[in-house]
PDB file of C-alpha atoms in Angstrom:
ATOM      1  CA  MET A  29       0.127   0.121   0.103  1.00  0.00           C
ATOM      2  CA  ASN A  30       1.243   3.570  -1.204  1.00  0.00           C
ATOM      3  CA  ASP A  31       2.088   5.792   1.628  1.00  0.00           C
ATOM      4  CA  THR A  32      -0.387   8.080   1.230  1.00  0.00           C
ATOM      5  CA  SER A  33      -0.076  10.648   4.474  1.00  0.00           C
ATOM      6  CA  SER A  34       2.510  13.291   2.806  1.00  0.00           C
ATOM      7  CA  ALA A  35      -0.518  13.850   0.852  1.00  0.00           C
ATOM      8  CA  ILE A  36      -1.971  15.395   4.135  1.00  0.00           C
ATOM      9  CA  ALA A  37      -2.498  19.510   3.300  1.00  0.00           C
ATOM     10  CA  PHE A  38      -4.227  21.171   5.758  1.00  0.00           C
ATOM     11  CA  GLY A  39      -6.997  24.201   4.668  1.00  0.00           C
ATOM     12  CA  THR A  40      -8.451  27.410   7.093  1.00  0.00           C
ATOM     13  CA  ASP A  41      -9.994  24.833   9.299  1.00  0.00           C
ATOM     14  CA  GLY A  42      -8.951  21.389   8.981  1.00  0.00           C
ATOM     15  CA  TRP A  43      -8.522  19.353   6.442  1.00  0.00           C
ATOM     16  CA  ARG A  44     -10.155  17.572   2.725  1.00  0.00           C
ATOM     17  CA  GLY A  45      -9.290  14.732   0.770  1.00  0.00           C
ATOM     18  CA  VAL A  46     -10.984  12.625  -2.116  1.00  0.00           C
ATOM     19  CA  MET A  47     -12.109   9.359  -0.395  1.00  0.00           C
ATOM     20  CA  GLY A  48      -9.882   6.349  -1.066  1.00  0.00           C
ATOM     21  CA  GLU A  49      -6.761   8.511  -2.682  1.00  0.00           C
ATOM     22  CA  THR A  50      -5.685  10.826   0.301  1.00  0.00           C
ATOM     23  CA  PHE A  51      -8.702  10.427   2.912  1.00  0.00           C
ATOM     24  CA  THR A  52      -7.823   7.098   3.910  1.00  0.00           C
ATOM     25  CA  GLU A  53      -8.188   5.086   7.443  1.00  0.00           C
ATOM     26  CA  ASP A  54      -4.533   5.518   8.110  1.00  0.00           C
ATOM     27  CA  ASN A  55      -5.057   8.954   7.435  1.00  0.00           C
ATOM     28  CA  VAL A  56      -8.350   9.588   9.429  1.00  0.00           C
ATOM     29  CA  ARG A  57      -5.869   8.053  12.580  1.00  0.00           C
ATOM     30  CA  ARG A  58      -2.966   9.690  11.573  1.00  0.00           C
ATOM     31  CA  VAL A  59      -4.832  13.303  11.658  1.00  0.00           C
ATOM     32  CA  ALA A  60      -6.708  12.030  14.947  1.00  0.00           C
ATOM     33  CA  ALA A  61      -3.498  11.264  16.636  1.00  0.00           C
ATOM     34  CA  ALA A  62      -1.871  14.973  15.663  1.00  0.00           C
ATOM     35  CA  PHE A  63      -5.448  15.838  17.164  1.00  0.00           C
ATOM     36  CA  VAL A  64      -4.916  14.053  20.441  1.00  0.00           C
ATOM     37  CA  ARG A  65      -1.178  15.796  20.688  1.00  0.00           C
ATOM     38  CA  TRP A  66      -2.826  19.039  20.214  1.00  0.00           C
ATOM     39  CA  LEU A  67      -4.775  18.316  23.348  1.00  0.00           C
ATOM     40  CA  SER A  68      -2.150  17.418  24.932  1.00  0.00           C
ATOM     41  CA  GLU A  69       0.226  20.392  24.440  1.00  0.00           C
ATOM     42  CA  LYS A  70      -2.767  22.745  25.215  1.00  0.00           C
ATOM     43  CA  LYS A  71      -2.495  21.154  28.700  1.00  0.00           C
ATOM     44  CA  THR A  72      -6.483  21.615  28.742  1.00  0.00           C
ATOM     45  CA  THR A  73      -8.372  21.484  32.192  1.00  0.00           C
ATOM     46  CA  SER A  74     -10.328  18.790  33.554  1.00  0.00           C
ATOM     47  CA  ALA A  75     -13.453  20.510  32.949  1.00  0.00           C
ATOM     48  CA  GLU A  76     -13.007  20.768  29.623  1.00  0.00           C
ATOM     49  CA  THR A  77     -11.612  17.587  28.262  1.00  0.00           C
ATOM     50  CA  ALA A  78     -14.254  16.085  26.169  1.00  0.00           C
ATOM     51  CA  VAL A  79     -13.884  16.698  22.774  1.00  0.00           C
ATOM     52  CA  ALA A  80     -17.541  16.820  20.753  1.00  0.00           C
ATOM     53  CA  ILE A  81     -17.781  14.387  17.365  1.00  0.00           C
ATOM     54  CA  GLY A  82     -20.469  14.976  14.365  1.00  0.00           C
ATOM     55  CA  TYR A  83     -20.937  13.427  11.040  1.00  0.00           C
ATOM     56  CA  ASP A  84     -22.906  14.785   7.728  1.00  0.00           C
ATOM     57  CA  GLY A  85     -24.386  12.066   5.529  1.00  0.00           C
ATOM     58  CA  ARG A  86     -21.370  11.605   2.929  1.00  0.00           C
ATOM     59  CA  LYS A  87     -19.849   8.190   2.449  1.00  0.00           C
ATOM     60  CA  ASP A  88     -19.222   6.264   5.901  1.00  0.00           C
ATOM     61  CA  SER A  89     -18.594   9.308   7.824  1.00  0.00           C
ATOM     62  CA  ARG A  90     -20.179   7.690  10.780  1.00  0.00           C
ATOM     63  CA  HIS A  91     -17.246   4.740  10.211  1.00  0.00           C
ATOM     64  CA  PHE A  92     -14.738   7.677  10.081  1.00  0.00           C
ATOM     65  CA  ALA A  93     -16.064   9.968  12.999  1.00  0.00           C
ATOM     66  CA  GLU A  94     -15.921   6.108  14.966  1.00  0.00           C
ATOM     67  CA  LEU A  95     -12.519   5.569  13.650  1.00  0.00           C
ATOM     68  CA  PHE A  96     -11.230   9.258  14.651  1.00  0.00           C
ATOM     69  CA  SER A  97     -13.294   8.942  18.461  1.00  0.00           C
ATOM     70  CA  GLY A  98     -11.059   5.455  18.825  1.00  0.00           C
ATOM     71  CA  VAL A  99      -8.085   7.791  18.288  1.00  0.00           C
ATOM     72  CA  LEU A 100      -9.090  10.385  20.803  1.00  0.00           C
ATOM     73  CA  THR A 101     -10.267   7.503  23.599  1.00  0.00           C
ATOM     74  CA  SER A 102      -7.328   6.086  23.270  1.00  0.00           C
ATOM     75  CA  GLY A 103      -5.470   9.399  24.150  1.00  0.00           C
ATOM     76  CA  GLY A 104      -7.235   9.834  27.381  1.00  0.00           C
ATOM     77  CA  ILE A 105      -9.391  12.425  25.754  1.00  0.00           C
ATOM     78  CA  LYS A 106     -13.552  11.760  26.580  1.00  0.00           C
ATOM     79  CA  VAL A 107     -15.627  11.813  22.950  1.00  0.00           C
ATOM     80  CA  LEU A 108     -19.299  12.706  22.986  1.00  0.00           C
ATOM     81  CA  LEU A 109     -20.964  11.482  19.815  1.00  0.00           C
ATOM     82  CA  SER A 110     -23.458  12.069  18.163  1.00  0.00           C
ATOM     83  CA  ALA A 111     -26.441   9.204  17.726  1.00  0.00           C
ATOM     84  CA  SER A 112     -26.233  10.591  14.268  1.00  0.00           C
ATOM     85  CA  ILE A 113     -26.177  12.820  10.942  1.00  0.00           C
ATOM     86  CA  VAL A 114     -26.656  15.635  11.895  1.00  0.00           C
ATOM     87  CA  PRO A 115     -25.990  19.562  10.372  1.00  0.00           C
ATOM     88  CA  THR A 116     -22.262  21.386  11.300  1.00  0.00           C
ATOM     89  CA  PRO A 117     -23.669  24.211  13.472  1.00  0.00           C
ATOM     90  CA  VAL A 118     -25.482  21.619  15.729  1.00  0.00           C
ATOM     91  CA  LEU A 119     -21.926  20.057  16.409  1.00  0.00           C
ATOM     92  CA  SER A 120     -20.879  23.644  16.809  1.00  0.00           C
ATOM     93  CA  PHE A 121     -23.688  24.655  19.440  1.00  0.00           C
ATOM     94  CA  ALA A 122     -23.096  20.835  21.563  1.00  0.00           C
ATOM     95  CA  THR A 123     -19.019  21.569  21.625  1.00  0.00           C
ATOM     96  CA  LYS A 124     -19.903  24.781  23.060  1.00  0.00           C
ATOM     97  CA  HIS A 125     -22.473  23.655  25.192  1.00  0.00           C
ATOM     98  CA  PHE A 126     -21.417  20.976  26.521  1.00  0.00           C
ATOM     99  CA  HIS A 127     -18.340  22.745  27.295  1.00  0.00           C
ATOM    100  CA  CYS A 128     -15.947  20.798  25.289  1.00  0.00           C
ATOM    101  CA  ALA A 129     -12.074  21.421  24.427  1.00  0.00           C
ATOM    102  CA  ALA A 130     -13.080  21.156  20.949  1.00  0.00           C
ATOM    103  CA  GLY A 131     -15.257  20.030  18.423  1.00  0.00           C
ATOM    104  CA  VAL A 132     -15.397  17.687  15.091  1.00  0.00           C
ATOM    105  CA  MET A 133     -16.907  17.398  12.371  1.00  0.00           C
ATOM    106  CA  ILE A 134     -16.388  14.903   9.758  1.00  0.00           C
ATOM    107  CA  THR A 135     -17.448  16.672   6.340  1.00  0.00           C
ATOM    108  CA  ALA A 136     -16.672  18.304   3.484  1.00  0.00           C
ATOM    109  CA  SER A 137     -18.015  21.089   3.318  1.00  0.00           C
ATOM    110  CA  HIS A 138     -19.451  21.910  -0.453  1.00  0.00           C
ATOM    111  CA  ASN A 139     -17.206  20.242  -1.936  1.00  0.00           C
ATOM    112  CA  PRO A 140     -18.351  17.278  -4.270  1.00  0.00           C
ATOM    113  CA  PRO A 141     -19.176  13.809  -3.061  1.00  0.00           C
ATOM    114  CA  LYS A 142     -16.205  12.078  -3.718  1.00  0.00           C
ATOM    115  CA  TYR A 143     -14.416  13.896  -0.958  1.00  0.00           C
ATOM    116  CA  ASN A 144     -14.656  13.840   2.897  1.00  0.00           C
ATOM    117  CA  GLY A 145     -12.955  15.835   5.440  1.00  0.00           C
ATOM    118  CA  VAL A 146     -12.673  17.112   9.300  1.00  0.00           C
ATOM    119  CA  LYS A 147     -13.336  20.346  10.063  1.00  0.00           C
ATOM    120  CA  PHE A 148     -11.971  21.868  13.960  1.00  0.00           C
ATOM    121  CA  LYS A 149     -14.556  23.562  16.442  1.00  0.00           C
ATOM    122  CA  ALA A 150     -12.451  25.687  19.100  1.00  0.00           C
ATOM    123  CA  SER A 151     -14.273  25.599  22.634  1.00  0.00           C
ATOM    124  CA  TYR A 152     -16.529  28.606  21.469  1.00  0.00           C
ATOM    125  CA  GLY A 153     -18.126  26.600  19.230  1.00  0.00           C
ATOM    126  CA  GLY A 154     -16.713  28.099  15.674  1.00  0.00           C
ATOM    127  CA  PRO A 155     -13.841  27.361  13.412  1.00  0.00           C
ATOM    128  CA  PHE A 156     -10.473  26.926  14.679  1.00  0.00           C
ATOM    129  CA  MET A 157      -8.886  30.329  13.928  1.00  0.00           C
ATOM    130  CA  SER A 158      -5.770  29.903  11.281  1.00  0.00           C
ATOM    131  CA  GLU A 159      -2.905  29.569  13.812  1.00  0.00           C
ATOM    132  CA  GLY A 160      -4.970  26.413  15.659  1.00  0.00           C
ATOM    133  CA  THR A 161      -4.936  24.316  12.673  1.00  0.00           C
ATOM    134  CA  LYS A 162      -1.282  25.182  11.710  1.00  0.00           C
ATOM    135  CA  SER A 163      -0.753  24.258  15.396  1.00  0.00           C
ATOM    136  CA  VAL A 164      -2.241  20.930  14.650  1.00  0.00           C
ATOM    137  CA  GLU A 165      -0.903  19.898  11.519  1.00  0.00           C
ATOM    138  CA  SER A 166       2.364  20.370  12.304  1.00  0.00           C
ATOM    139  CA  PHE A 167       2.409  17.389  14.572  1.00  0.00           C
ATOM    140  CA  LEU A 168       1.434  15.480  11.620  1.00  0.00           C
ATOM    141  CA  SER A 169       5.133  14.681  10.727  1.00  0.00           C
ATOM    142  CA  SER A 170       6.018  13.139  14.531  1.00  0.00           C
ATOM    143  CA  VAL A 171       2.884  10.932  14.609  1.00  0.00           C
ATOM    144  CA  LYS A 172       3.740   7.608  12.332  1.00  0.00           C
ATOM    145  CA  HIS A 173       2.082   4.993  11.659  1.00  0.00           C
ATOM    146  CA  ARG A 174       2.869   2.368  14.894  1.00  0.00           C
ATOM    147  CA  ASN A 175       2.477   5.808  17.072  1.00  0.00           C
ATOM    148  CA  PHE A 176      -0.731   5.816  17.082  1.00  0.00           C
ATOM    149  CA  THR A 177      -3.613   2.833  18.162  1.00  0.00           C
ATOM    150  CA  VAL A 178      -7.961   2.411  18.395  1.00  0.00           C
ATOM    151  CA  SER A 179      -9.876   1.552  21.320  1.00  0.00           C
ATOM    152  CA  ALA A 180     -12.860  -0.018  20.524  1.00  0.00           C
ATOM    153  CA  GLY A 181     -15.460   1.531  22.360  1.00  0.00           C
ATOM    154  CA  GLY A 182     -13.285   2.916  25.287  1.00  0.00           C
ATOM    155  CA  ASN A 183     -14.835   6.485  26.551  1.00  0.00           C
ATOM    156  CA  VAL A 184     -17.288   7.488  24.174  1.00  0.00           C
ATOM    157  CA  VAL A 185     -20.372   8.690  25.015  1.00  0.00           C
ATOM    158  CA  GLU A 186     -23.233   8.914  21.910  1.00  0.00           C
ATOM    159  CA  MET A 187     -25.406  12.019  22.571  1.00  0.00           C
ATOM    160  CA  ASP A 188     -28.233  12.971  20.023  1.00  0.00           C
ATOM    161  CA  PHE A 189     -27.134  16.737  20.711  1.00  0.00           C
ATOM    162  CA  LEU A 190     -30.338  17.895  18.505  1.00  0.00           C
ATOM    163  CA  PRO A 191     -32.809  18.428  21.074  1.00  0.00           C
ATOM    164  CA  ASP A 192     -30.983  21.192  22.827  1.00  0.00           C
ATOM    165  CA  TYR A 193     -29.903  22.326  19.604  1.00  0.00           C
ATOM    166  CA  LEU A 194     -33.296  22.852  18.972  1.00  0.00           C
ATOM    167  CA  LYS A 195     -34.849  24.211  22.303  1.00  0.00           C
ATOM    168  CA  TYR A 196     -31.951  27.429  21.432  1.00  0.00           C
ATOM    169  CA  LEU A 197     -33.355  28.317  18.493  1.00  0.00           C
ATOM    170  CA  GLU A 198     -36.248  28.954  20.649  1.00  0.00           C
ATOM    171  CA  SER A 199     -34.639  31.595  22.598  1.00  0.00           C
ATOM    172  CA  LEU A 200     -33.353  32.904  19.446  1.00  0.00           C
ATOM    173  CA  ILE A 201     -36.037  32.512  16.880  1.00  0.00           C
ATOM    174  CA  ASP A 202     -40.247  33.396  18.048  1.00  0.00           C
ATOM    175  CA  PHE A 203     -42.226  30.224  17.067  1.00  0.00           C
ATOM    176  CA  SER A 204     -45.065  31.689  18.264  1.00  0.00           C
ATOM    177  CA  LEU A 205     -45.279  34.279  15.652  1.00  0.00           C
ATOM    178  CA  LEU A 206     -45.271  31.116  13.060  1.00  0.00           C
ATOM    179  CA  ARG A 207     -47.435  29.865  15.029  1.00  0.00           C
ATOM    180  CA  SER A 208     -49.995  32.395  14.658  1.00  0.00           C
ATOM    181  CA  PHE A 209     -49.298  33.595  11.445  1.00  0.00           C
ATOM    182  CA  ALA A 210     -50.510  30.141  10.241  1.00  0.00           C
ATOM    183  CA  ALA A 211     -53.288  30.286  12.081  1.00  0.00           C
ATOM    184  CA  ASP A 212     -54.535  32.925  10.735  1.00  0.00           C
ATOM    185  CA  PRO A 213     -57.250  32.614   7.658  1.00  0.00           C
ATOM    186  CA  LYS A 214     -55.698  35.366   5.619  1.00  0.00           C
ATOM    187  CA  ASN A 215     -52.063  33.619   5.432  1.00  0.00           C
ATOM    188  CA  ARG A 216     -53.685  30.572   3.618  1.00  0.00           C
ATOM    189  CA  VAL A 217     -52.619  29.663   0.215  1.00  0.00           C
ATOM    190  CA  GLY A 218     -55.941  27.516  -0.670  1.00  0.00           C
ATOM    191  CA  LYS A 219     -57.258  24.892   1.002  1.00  0.00           C
ATOM    192  CA  LEU A 220     -55.075  22.468   0.374  1.00  0.00           C
ATOM    193  CA  PHE A 221     -51.994  23.719   1.363  1.00  0.00           C
ATOM    194  CA  GLY A 222     -52.726  25.992   4.135  1.00  0.00           C
ATOM    195  CA  THR A 223     -49.211  28.553   4.984  1.00  0.00           C
ATOM    196  CA  SER A 224     -46.718  26.578   2.951  1.00  0.00           C
ATOM    197  CA  VAL A 225     -43.512  27.003   2.064  1.00  0.00           C
ATOM    198  CA  LEU A 226     -40.835  25.150  -0.569  1.00  0.00           C
ATOM    199  CA  ILE A 227     -37.829  23.901   1.451  1.00  0.00           C
ATOM    200  CA  ASP A 228     -34.600  22.335  -0.168  1.00  0.00           C
ATOM    201  CA  SER A 229     -32.080  20.282   1.652  1.00  0.00           C
ATOM    202  CA  MET A 230     -30.441  19.295  -1.255  1.00  0.00           C
ATOM    203  CA  GLY A 231     -28.961  16.025   0.203  1.00  0.00           C
ATOM    204  CA  GLY A 232     -27.586  17.666   3.076  1.00  0.00           C
ATOM    205  CA  ALA A 233     -27.201  17.057   6.635  1.00  0.00           C
ATOM    206  CA  GLY A 234     -30.054  19.627   7.376  1.00  0.00           C
ATOM    207  CA  GLN A 235     -32.248  16.412   6.158  1.00  0.00           C
ATOM    208  CA  THR A 236     -36.188  17.356   7.594  1.00  0.00           C
ATOM    209  CA  ILE A 237     -34.613  19.405  10.849  1.00  0.00           C
ATOM    210  CA  LEU A 238     -36.384  22.561   9.026  1.00  0.00           C
ATOM    211  CA  GLU A 239     -39.261  20.987   7.790  1.00  0.00           C
ATOM    212  CA  ASP A 240     -39.883  19.670  11.080  1.00  0.00           C
ATOM    213  CA  ILE A 241     -39.401  22.715  12.983  1.00  0.00           C
ATOM    214  CA  LEU A 242     -42.489  24.432  10.997  1.00  0.00           C
ATOM    215  CA  VAL A 243     -44.756  21.639  10.581  1.00  0.00           C
ATOM    216  CA  GLN A 244     -44.634  21.704  13.952  1.00  0.00           C
ATOM    217  CA  CYS A 245     -45.541  25.458  13.950  1.00  0.00           C
ATOM    218  CA  GLY A 246     -48.835  24.833  11.904  1.00  0.00           C
ATOM    219  CA  TRP A 247     -47.199  25.371   8.133  1.00  0.00           C
TER     220      TRP A 247
END
């Protein structure tokens, strides 16, 4: 097998690559091992030793999230792993909400389906600053394949990140206004559709989240 580890190239907030070429199991483990080194150097406090991990609906994203989790737990890091596909904002919220040291999102964002990737989120929920990304990348050269192990299970807590996120949305969005608008007969669009809106999530990780929210509000 060819060593493609040298082809790992980080971008602004993480790494993306073509699955089966540069984005491989070995390279995902290697990036995870570098991330463990970064957490160790950062000397996170005991109150923020957990890392939240989410993943999108791309091929094998859940599998790669589990691989990443296994390397982290082997390094003594507690992992809060999403129980299902989530959009990146949900992972960002979970990172901050559960007081994690960092977050990791397995996604290639807007890139074509043949890509996948790893995005890093800081404790505040936003993307890593460039110096943070460069710091993780700097540990790649010192991480050899013999240096990392993967624990099966380990200190991984599987969680549904969505309920807390949706509850938080209610503090930002006036759902009662959406309900009252839908309930007003003058806003109905015909007898069949009522108050309606066209939604196209384009196969994204958002899935039916927006649809479910609006249906519950009477749309």
